[in-house]
Coordinates of C-alpha atoms in Angstrom, one line a residue:
X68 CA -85.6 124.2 -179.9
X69 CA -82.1 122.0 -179.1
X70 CA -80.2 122.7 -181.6
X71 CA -77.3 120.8 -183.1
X72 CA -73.5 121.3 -182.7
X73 CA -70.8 120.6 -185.5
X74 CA -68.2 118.6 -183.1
X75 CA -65.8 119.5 -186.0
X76 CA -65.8 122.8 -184.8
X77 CA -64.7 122.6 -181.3
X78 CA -61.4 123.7 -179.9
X79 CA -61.3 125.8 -183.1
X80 CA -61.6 129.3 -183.8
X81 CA -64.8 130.0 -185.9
X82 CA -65.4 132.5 -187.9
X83 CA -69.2 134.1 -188.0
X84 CA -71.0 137.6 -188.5
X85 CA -71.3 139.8 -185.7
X86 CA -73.2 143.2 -185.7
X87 CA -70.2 145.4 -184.4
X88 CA -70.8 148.9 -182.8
X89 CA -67.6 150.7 -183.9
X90 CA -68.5 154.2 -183.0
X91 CA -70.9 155.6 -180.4
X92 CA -74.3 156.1 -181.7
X93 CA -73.4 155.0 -184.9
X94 CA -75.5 152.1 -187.0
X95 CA -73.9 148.6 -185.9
X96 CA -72.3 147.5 -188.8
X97 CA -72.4 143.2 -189.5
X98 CA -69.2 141.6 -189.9
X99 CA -67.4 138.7 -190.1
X100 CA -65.5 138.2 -186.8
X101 CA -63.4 134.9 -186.0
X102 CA -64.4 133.3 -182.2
X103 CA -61.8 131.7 -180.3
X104 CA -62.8 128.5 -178.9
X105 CA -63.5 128.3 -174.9
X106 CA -60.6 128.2 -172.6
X107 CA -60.8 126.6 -169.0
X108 CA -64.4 127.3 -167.3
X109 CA -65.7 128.8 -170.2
X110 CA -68.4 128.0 -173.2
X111 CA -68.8 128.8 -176.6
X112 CA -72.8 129.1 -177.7
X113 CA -74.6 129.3 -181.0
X114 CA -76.6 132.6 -180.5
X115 CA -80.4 131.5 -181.4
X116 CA -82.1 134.4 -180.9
X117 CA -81.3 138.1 -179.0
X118 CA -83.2 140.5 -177.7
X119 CA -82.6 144.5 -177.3
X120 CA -82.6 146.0 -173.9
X121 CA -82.4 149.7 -173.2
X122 CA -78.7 149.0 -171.5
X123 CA -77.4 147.9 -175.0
X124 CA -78.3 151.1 -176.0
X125 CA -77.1 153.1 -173.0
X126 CA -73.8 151.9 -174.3
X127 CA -74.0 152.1 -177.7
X128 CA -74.6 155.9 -176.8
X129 CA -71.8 156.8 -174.5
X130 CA -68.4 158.5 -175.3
X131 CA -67.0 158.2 -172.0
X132 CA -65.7 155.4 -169.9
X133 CA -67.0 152.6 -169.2
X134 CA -67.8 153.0 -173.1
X135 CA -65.1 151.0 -175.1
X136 CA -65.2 150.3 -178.8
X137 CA -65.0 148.6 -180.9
X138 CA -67.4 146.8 -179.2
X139 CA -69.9 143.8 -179.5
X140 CA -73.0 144.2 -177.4
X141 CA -76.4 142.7 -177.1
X142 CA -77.0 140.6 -173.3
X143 CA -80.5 139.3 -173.6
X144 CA -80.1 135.6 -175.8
X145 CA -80.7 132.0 -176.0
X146 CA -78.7 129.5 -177.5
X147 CA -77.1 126.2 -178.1
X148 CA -74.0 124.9 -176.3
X149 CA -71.1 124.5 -179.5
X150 CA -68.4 123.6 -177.4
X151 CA -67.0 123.7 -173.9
X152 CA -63.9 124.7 -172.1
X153 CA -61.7 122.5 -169.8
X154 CA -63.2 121.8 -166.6
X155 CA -66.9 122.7 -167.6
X156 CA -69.4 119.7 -166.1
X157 CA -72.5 122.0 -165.6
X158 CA -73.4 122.0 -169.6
X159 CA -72.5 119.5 -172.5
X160 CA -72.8 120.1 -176.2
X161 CA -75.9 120.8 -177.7
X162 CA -77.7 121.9 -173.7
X163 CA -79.8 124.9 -174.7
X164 CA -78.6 127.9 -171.9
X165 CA -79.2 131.2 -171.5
X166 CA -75.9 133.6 -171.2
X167 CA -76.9 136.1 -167.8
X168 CA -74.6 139.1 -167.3
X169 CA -75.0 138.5 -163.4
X170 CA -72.9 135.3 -162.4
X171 CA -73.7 132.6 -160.6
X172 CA -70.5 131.0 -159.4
X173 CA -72.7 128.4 -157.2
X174 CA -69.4 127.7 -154.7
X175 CA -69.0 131.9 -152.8
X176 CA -71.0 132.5 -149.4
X177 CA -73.7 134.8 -151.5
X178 CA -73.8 132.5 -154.3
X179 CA -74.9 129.3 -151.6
X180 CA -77.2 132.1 -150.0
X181 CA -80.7 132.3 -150.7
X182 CA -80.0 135.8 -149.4
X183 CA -77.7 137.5 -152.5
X184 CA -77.3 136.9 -155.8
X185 CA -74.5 138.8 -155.3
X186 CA -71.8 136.5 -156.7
X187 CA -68.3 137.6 -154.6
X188 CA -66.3 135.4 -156.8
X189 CA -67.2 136.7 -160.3
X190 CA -68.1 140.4 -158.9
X191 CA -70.2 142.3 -161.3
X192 CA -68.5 145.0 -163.4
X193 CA -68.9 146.5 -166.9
X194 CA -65.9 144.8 -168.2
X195 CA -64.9 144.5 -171.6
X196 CA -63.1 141.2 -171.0
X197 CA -64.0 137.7 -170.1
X198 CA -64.4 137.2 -166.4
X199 CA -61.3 135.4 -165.1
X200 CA -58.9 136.1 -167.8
X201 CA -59.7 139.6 -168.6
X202 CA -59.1 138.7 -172.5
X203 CA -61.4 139.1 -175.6
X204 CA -62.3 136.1 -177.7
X205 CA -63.1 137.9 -180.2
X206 CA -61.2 139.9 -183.3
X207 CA -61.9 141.0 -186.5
X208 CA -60.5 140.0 -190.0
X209 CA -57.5 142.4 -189.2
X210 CA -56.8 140.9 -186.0
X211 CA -58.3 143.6 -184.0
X212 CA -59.6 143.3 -180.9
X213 CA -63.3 143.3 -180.2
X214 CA -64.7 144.0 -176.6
X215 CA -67.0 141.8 -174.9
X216 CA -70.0 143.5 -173.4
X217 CA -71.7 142.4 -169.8
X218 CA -69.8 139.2 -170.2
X219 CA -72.3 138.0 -173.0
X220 CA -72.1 139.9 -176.0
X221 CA -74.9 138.1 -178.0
X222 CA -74.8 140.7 -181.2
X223 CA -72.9 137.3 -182.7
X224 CA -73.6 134.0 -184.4
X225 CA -71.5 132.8 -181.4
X226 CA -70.0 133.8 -178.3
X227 CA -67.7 133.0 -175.7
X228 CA -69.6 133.1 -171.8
X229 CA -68.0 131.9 -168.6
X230 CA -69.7 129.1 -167.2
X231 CA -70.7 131.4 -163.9
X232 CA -73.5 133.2 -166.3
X233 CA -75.0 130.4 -168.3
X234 CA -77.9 128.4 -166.9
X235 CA -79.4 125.7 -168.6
X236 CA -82.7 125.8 -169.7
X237 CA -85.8 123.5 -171.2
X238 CA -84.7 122.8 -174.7
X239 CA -88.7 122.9 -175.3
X240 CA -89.0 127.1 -174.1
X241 CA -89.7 129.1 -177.3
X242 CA -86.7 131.2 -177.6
X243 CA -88.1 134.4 -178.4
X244 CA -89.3 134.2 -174.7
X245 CA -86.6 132.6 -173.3
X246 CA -84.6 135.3 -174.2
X247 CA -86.1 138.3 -172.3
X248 CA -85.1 136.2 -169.0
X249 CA -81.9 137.3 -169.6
X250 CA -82.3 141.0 -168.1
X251 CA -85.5 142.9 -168.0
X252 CA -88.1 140.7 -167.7
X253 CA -86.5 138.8 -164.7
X254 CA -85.6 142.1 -163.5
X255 CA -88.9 143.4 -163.0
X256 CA -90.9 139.9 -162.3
X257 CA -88.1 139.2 -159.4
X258 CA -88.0 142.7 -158.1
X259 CA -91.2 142.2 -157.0
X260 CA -91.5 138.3 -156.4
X261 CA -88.0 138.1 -154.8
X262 CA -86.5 141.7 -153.3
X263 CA -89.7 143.3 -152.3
X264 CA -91.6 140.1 -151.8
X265 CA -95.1 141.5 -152.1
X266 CA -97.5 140.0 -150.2
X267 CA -101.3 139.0 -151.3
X268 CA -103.1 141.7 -150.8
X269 CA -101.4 144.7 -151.0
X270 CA -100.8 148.0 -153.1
X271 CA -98.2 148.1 -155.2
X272 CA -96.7 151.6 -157.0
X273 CA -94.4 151.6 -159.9
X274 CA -92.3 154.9 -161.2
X275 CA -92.2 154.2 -165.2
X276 CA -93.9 151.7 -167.3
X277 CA -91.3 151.1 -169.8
X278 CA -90.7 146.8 -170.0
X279 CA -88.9 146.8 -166.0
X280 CA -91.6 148.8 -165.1
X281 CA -94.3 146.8 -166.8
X282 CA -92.9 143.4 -166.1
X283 CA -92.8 144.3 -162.3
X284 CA -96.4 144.9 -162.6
X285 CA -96.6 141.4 -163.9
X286 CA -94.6 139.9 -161.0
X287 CA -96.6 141.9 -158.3
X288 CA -99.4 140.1 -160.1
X289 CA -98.1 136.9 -160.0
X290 CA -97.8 137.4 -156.1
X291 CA -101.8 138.9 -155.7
X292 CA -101.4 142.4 -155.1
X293 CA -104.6 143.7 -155.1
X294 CA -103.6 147.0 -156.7
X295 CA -101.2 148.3 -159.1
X296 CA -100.8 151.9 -159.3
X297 CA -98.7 152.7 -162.5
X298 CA -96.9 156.2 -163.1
X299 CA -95.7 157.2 -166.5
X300 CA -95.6 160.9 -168.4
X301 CA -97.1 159.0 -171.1
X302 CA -100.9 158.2 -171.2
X303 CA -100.9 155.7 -173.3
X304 CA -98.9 153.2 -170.9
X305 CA -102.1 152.6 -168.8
X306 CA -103.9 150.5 -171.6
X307 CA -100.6 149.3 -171.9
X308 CA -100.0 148.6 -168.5
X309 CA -103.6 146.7 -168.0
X310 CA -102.5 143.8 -169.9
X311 CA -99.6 143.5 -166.8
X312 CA -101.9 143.9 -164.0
X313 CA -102.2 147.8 -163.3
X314 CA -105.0 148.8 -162.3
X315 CA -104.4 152.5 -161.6
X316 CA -102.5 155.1 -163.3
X317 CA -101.2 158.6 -162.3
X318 CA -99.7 160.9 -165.2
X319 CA -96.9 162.5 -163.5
X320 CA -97.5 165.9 -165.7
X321 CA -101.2 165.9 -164.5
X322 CA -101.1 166.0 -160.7
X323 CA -101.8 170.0 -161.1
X324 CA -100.0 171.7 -157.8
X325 CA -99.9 168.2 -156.2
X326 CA -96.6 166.2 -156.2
X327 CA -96.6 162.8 -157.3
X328 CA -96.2 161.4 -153.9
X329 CA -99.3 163.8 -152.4
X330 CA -101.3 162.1 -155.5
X331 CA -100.2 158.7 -154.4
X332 CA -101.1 158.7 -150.8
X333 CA -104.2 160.3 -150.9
X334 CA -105.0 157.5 -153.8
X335 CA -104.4 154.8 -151.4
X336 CA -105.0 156.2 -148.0
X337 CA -101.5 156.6 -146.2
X338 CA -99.5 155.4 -149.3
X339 CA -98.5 152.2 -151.0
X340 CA -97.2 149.0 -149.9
X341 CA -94.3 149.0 -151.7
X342 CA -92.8 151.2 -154.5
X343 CA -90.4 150.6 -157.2
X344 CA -88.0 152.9 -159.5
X345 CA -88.1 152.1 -163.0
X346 CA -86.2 154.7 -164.7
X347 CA -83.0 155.7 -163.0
X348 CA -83.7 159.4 -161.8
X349 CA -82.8 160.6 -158.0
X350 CA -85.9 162.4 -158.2
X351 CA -88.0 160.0 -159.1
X352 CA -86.3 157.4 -156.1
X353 CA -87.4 160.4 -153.5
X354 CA -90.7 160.6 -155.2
X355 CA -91.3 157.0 -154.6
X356 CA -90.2 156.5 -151.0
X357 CA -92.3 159.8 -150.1
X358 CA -95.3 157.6 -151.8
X359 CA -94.8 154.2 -149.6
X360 CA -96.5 154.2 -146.4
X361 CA -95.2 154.6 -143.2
X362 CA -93.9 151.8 -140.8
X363 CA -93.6 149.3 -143.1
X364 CA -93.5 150.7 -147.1
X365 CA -90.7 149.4 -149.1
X366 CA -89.1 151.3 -151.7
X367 CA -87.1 149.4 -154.6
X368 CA -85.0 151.0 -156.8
X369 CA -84.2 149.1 -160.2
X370 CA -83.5 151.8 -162.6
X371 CA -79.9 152.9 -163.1
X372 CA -78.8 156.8 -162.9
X373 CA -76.0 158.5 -164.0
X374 CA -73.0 157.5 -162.1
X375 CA -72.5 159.8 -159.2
X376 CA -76.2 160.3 -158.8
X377 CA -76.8 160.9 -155.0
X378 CA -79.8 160.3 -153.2
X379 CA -80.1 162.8 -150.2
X380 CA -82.6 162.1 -146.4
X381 CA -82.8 163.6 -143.3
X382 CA -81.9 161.3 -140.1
X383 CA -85.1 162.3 -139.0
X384 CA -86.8 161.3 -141.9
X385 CA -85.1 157.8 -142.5
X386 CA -85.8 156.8 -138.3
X387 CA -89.0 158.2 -138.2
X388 CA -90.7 156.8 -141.0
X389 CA -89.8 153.3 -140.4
X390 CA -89.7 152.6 -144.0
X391 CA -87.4 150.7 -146.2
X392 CA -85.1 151.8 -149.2
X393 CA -83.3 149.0 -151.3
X394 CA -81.4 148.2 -154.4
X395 CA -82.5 145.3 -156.8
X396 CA -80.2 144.3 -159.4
X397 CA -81.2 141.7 -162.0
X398 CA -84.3 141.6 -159.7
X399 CA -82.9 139.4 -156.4
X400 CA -82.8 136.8 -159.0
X401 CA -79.9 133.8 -158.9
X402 CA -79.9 133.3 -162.3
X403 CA -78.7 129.0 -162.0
X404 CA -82.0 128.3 -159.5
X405 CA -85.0 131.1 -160.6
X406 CA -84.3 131.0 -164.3
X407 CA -86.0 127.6 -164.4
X408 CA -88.6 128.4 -162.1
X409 CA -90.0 131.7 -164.6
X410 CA -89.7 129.0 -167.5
X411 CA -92.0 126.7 -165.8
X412 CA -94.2 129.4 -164.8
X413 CA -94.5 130.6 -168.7
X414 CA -95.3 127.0 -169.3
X415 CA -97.6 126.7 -167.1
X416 CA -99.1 129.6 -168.7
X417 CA -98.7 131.4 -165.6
X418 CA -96.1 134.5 -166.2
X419 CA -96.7 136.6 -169.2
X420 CA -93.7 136.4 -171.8
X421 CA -95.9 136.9 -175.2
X422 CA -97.3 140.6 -174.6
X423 CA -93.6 142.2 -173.8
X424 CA -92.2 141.0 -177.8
X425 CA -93.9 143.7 -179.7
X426 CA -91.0 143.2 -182.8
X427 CA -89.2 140.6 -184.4
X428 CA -86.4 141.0 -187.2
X429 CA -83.9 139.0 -188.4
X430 CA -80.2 139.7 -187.4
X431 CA -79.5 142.3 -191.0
X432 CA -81.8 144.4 -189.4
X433 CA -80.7 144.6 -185.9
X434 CA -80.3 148.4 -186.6
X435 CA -84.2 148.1 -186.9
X436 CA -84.5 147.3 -183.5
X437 CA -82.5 150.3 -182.2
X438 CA -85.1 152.7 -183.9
X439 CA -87.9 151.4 -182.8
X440 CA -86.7 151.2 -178.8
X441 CA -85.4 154.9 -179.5
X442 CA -88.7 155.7 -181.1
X443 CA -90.9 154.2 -178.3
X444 CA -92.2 152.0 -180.3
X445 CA -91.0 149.1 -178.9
X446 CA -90.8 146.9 -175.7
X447 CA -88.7 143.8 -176.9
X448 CA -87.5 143.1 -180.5
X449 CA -86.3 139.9 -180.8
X450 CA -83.4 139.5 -183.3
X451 CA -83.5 136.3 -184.9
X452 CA -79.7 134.7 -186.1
X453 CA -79.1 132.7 -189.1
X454 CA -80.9 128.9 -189.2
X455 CA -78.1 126.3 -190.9

């Protein structure tokens, strides 16, 4: 998979085809865009492959703010190191890397934690900018700006990435699986391997089995649970959902007068180990902490609401249950140190990558892949770029 770099190139603008949303909800259109070369701390890859994640599409929807266009999106990738900025010693030319949209700064207290992966030197933000610089790097023929998109922007033949989100990877991984590690898959595999830390064992209930949901169920696994209650609206997901580990399944619109929750404990006696939010509903969050067990029942939520969304317990509630209700972005996972650690695992034939691509196309029919994630048909499409 390393690829080769044309030295002629660096410290250069190039000029590529990027799939461009220009209007929300509106079929990305591929153009030629010109990609300024890397400035201090920053590195410009040759996109192998992409992958679609239900966040690109989020955005490509929305009208509002933090929705900016015109726009370059696309966050799940793989590629080849082109060139690199001043002051960049963690990758050479030609390093196969993954661009992350979380950073990894490697020097803040969170960063040299093995608590946070948190990075308080790069904070997180849906900016339309670089990290440090708050610039784009990349404009059309006209000279218009385009804006980046979670700091990765992999809807091009090349992009710009600070060094904080790349992490170098096995130039052996296959990258149409290297590429989901980018977002969901690490998402859901480290929510459960890292945030929640299931033990051997133990039940495990998941709210939505869409690919976080699914690949949670796969890390949960990984770590032995001994049951995997999945919860879905949609049947089909627990044939689905078997190939991931679950080995239960509760259809939310077939409980009868029971909530999900009542369903849920009575299913496993007192209610599960540890629970997990998939799909970014308040309801759904409530649902799931009413369904772990008393005294020592995690709840982790991974799917994002609207903004605003409030979540609402009684004092009485939250001291008397002894539970616990947490947040898990990008799954707990620090993306410099884990990263290589799912790799090996896939290697080792250990972690599941293959079952979660259900679509490839190449990158003129990238608009492909949007129908089939909004048509359910999909889990991962993997985009391929153009092979010189």
């Amino acid at each position: 998979m390393a690829g080769k770099t044309s030295t002629n190139t660096a410290g250069k603008p190039i000029r590529c085809r990027a799939a461009i949303a220009r209007k929300a909800g509106e079929p990305l259109v591929i153009e030629e865009v010109i990609v300024a070369p890397p400035k201090s701390r920053e590195v410009r890859i040759k996109i192998i492959c992409t992958s679609l994640c239900h966040s690109d599409v989020t955005f490509w929807k929305l009208e509002q703010p933090p929705a900016i266009f015109p726009r370059i999106l696309g966050h799940e990738a793989v590629g080849v190191v082109e060139s690199i900025g001043e002051g960049v010693h963690e990758v050479v030319e030609g390093d196969t890397v993954i661009p992350i949209f979380l950073p990894d700064c490697g020097e803040c207290t969170d960063c040299l934690s093995v608590k946070s992966n948190l990075c308080s030197k790069l904070p997180f933000s849906v900016s339309p900018y670089m990290d440090r610089e708050k610039t784009s790097r990349f404009t059309d023929l006209n000279g218009e700006t385009l804006y980046h998109f979670l700091f990765v922007s992999s809807f091009s033949e090349y992009t710009v990435v600070d060094i904080g989100h790349v992490t170098k990877i096995d130039p052996q991984t296959p990258p149409n699986r290297a590429c989901l590690l980018s977002c969901g898959v690490s998402t859901g595999v480290g929510a459960a391997w890292k945030t929640a830390n299931v033990e051997t064992g133990t039940t495990v209930a998941i709210f939505g089995l869409g690919a976080i949901g699914l690949a949670v169920a796969e890390g949960a696994r990984l770590c032995g649970a001994k049951r995997i209650v999945g919860v879905d609206v949609n049947q089909d997901k627990f044939e689905l959902g078997k190939k991931f580990g679950v080995t239960d399944f509760v259809n939310s619109r077939n409980c009868g007068d029971k909530s999900v929750s009542q369903v849920i404990m009575e299913m496993t006696d007192g209610g599960a180990d540890y629970c997990f939010e998939c799909v970014g509903m308040s309801s759904l969050v409530h649902e799931a902490y009413a369904s772990c067990r008393k005294g020592w029942g995690k709840t982790v939520v991974l799917g994002v609401d609207q903004p605003g969304a409030m979540l609402t317990f009684t004092s009485f509630e939250v001291l008397h249950s002894g539970k616990t209700l947490m947040g898990s972005l990008f799954g707990g996972i620090k993306p410099k140190s884990d990263i290589p650690i799912l790799i090996k695992r896939y290697m080792d034939k250990e972690l599941q990558l293959d079952e979660f691509v259900t679509h490839e196309v190449d990158f003129e029919d990238i608009n492909k892949a949007f129908d089939l994630l909004l048509e359910g048909k999909s889990l991962r499409c993997v985009i391929w770029m153009k092979s010189d």
